[in-house]
Coordinates of C-alpha atoms in Angstrom, one line a residue:
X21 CA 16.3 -107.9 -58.8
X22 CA 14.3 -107.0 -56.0
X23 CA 11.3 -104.8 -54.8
X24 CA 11.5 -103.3 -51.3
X25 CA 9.0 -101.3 -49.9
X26 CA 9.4 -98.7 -47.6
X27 CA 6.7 -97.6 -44.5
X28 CA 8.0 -94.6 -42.9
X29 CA 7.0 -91.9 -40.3
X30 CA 6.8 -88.8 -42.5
X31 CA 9.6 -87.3 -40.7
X32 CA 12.0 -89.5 -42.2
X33 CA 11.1 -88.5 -46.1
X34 CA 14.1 -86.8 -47.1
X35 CA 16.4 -89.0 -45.3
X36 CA 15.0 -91.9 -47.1
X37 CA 15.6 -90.1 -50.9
X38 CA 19.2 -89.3 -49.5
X39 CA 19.5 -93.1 -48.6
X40 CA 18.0 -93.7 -51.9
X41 CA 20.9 -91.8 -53.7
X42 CA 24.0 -92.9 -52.0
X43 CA 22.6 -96.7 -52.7
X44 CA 22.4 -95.6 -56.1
X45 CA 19.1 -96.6 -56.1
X46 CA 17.8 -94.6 -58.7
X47 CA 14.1 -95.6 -59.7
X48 CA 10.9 -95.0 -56.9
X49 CA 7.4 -94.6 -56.6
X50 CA 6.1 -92.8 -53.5
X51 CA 3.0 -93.0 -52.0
X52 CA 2.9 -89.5 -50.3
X53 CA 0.3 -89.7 -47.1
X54 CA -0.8 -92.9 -45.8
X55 CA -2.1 -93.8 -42.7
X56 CA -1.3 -97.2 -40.4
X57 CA -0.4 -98.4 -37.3
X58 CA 2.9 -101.3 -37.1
X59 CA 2.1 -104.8 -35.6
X60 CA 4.3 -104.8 -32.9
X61 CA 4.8 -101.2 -31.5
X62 CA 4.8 -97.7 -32.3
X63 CA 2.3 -94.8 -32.4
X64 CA -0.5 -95.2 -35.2
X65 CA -0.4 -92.7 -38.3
X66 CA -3.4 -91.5 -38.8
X67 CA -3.4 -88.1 -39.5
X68 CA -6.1 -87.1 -36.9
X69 CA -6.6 -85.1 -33.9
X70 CA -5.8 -87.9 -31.4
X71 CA -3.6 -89.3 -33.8
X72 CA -1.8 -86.8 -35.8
X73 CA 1.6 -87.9 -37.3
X74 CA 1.4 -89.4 -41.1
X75 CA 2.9 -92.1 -42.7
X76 CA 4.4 -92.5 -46.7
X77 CA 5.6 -95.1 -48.6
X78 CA 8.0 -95.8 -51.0
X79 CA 8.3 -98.8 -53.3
X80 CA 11.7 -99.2 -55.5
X81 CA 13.2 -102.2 -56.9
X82 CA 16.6 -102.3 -57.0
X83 CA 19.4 -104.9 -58.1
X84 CA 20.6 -107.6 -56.2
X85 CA 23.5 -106.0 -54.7
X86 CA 22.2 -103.1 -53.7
X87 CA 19.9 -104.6 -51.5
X88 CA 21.9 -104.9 -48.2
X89 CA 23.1 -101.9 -48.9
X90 CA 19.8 -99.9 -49.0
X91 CA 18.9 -102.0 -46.0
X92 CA 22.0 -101.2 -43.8
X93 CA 21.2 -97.3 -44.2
X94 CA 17.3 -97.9 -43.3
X95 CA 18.2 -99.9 -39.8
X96 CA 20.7 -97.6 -39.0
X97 CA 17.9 -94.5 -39.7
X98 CA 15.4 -96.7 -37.9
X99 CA 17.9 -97.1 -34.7
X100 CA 18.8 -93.1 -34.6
X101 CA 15.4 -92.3 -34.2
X102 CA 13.0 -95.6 -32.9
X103 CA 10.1 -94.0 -31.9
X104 CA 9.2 -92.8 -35.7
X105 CA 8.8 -95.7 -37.1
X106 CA 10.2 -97.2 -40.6
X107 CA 10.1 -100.6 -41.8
X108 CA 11.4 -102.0 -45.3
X109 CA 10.1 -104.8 -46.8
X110 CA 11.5 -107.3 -49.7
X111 CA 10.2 -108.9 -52.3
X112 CA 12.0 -110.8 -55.0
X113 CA 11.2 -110.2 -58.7
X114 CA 10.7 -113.0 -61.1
X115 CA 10.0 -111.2 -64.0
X116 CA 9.9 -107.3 -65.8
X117 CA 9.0 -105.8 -69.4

C-alpha cells in the first residue's frame, strides 16, 4: 500500500476526484485551502492580493498497483496545464488498523 499526497492549484480540484475515480482510488482526505509556493518554479498560492490563486491537497492511499496508474493521469494533468501547478508525492505504508 501506499500513501500519495497530492499539492494542486485549486483549478485542478475536480480533475483530480475524476482522476481519483477512474484509478479506482476510492478513499481521500482533502485538505480544502492551503497556501504554498513549489521549490523549483511556479507562482506562490497564497490567497492574497498580490498573490491570489489557492492551493489544496489531497492525501489517499491506494494499493500497490494503482499507484502508476494514479501517477500517469496526474503528469499528464500536470503537462496539459504547467503553469498551475500539481505535484504528488509517495510514501510507502508499513502498517494500518
Amino acid at each position: 500500500m501506499k500513501a500519495i499526497f497530492i499539492s494542486y492549484d485549486q483549478a485542478h480540484h475536480e480533475a483530480i476526484i475524476d482522476a481519483l475515480d477512474r484509478t479506482s482510488c476510492r478513499g481521500f482526505t482533502a485538505f480544502g485551502e492551503v497556501q504554498g509556493r513549489g521549490s523549483k518554479t511556479g507562482e506562490p498560492h497564497y490567497g492574497s492580493h498580490a498573490w491570489p490563486s489557492l492551493a489544496q491537497a489531497i492525501i489517499t492511499f491506494v494499493d500497490d498497483d494503482r499507484e502508476e496508474i494514479l501517477l500517469k493521469r496526474l503528469r499528464d494533468l500536470d503537462l496539459e496545464k504547467p503553469k498551475l501547478g500539481l505535484r504528488a508525492f509517495v510514501w510507502p505504508i508499513t502498517n494500518q488498523i
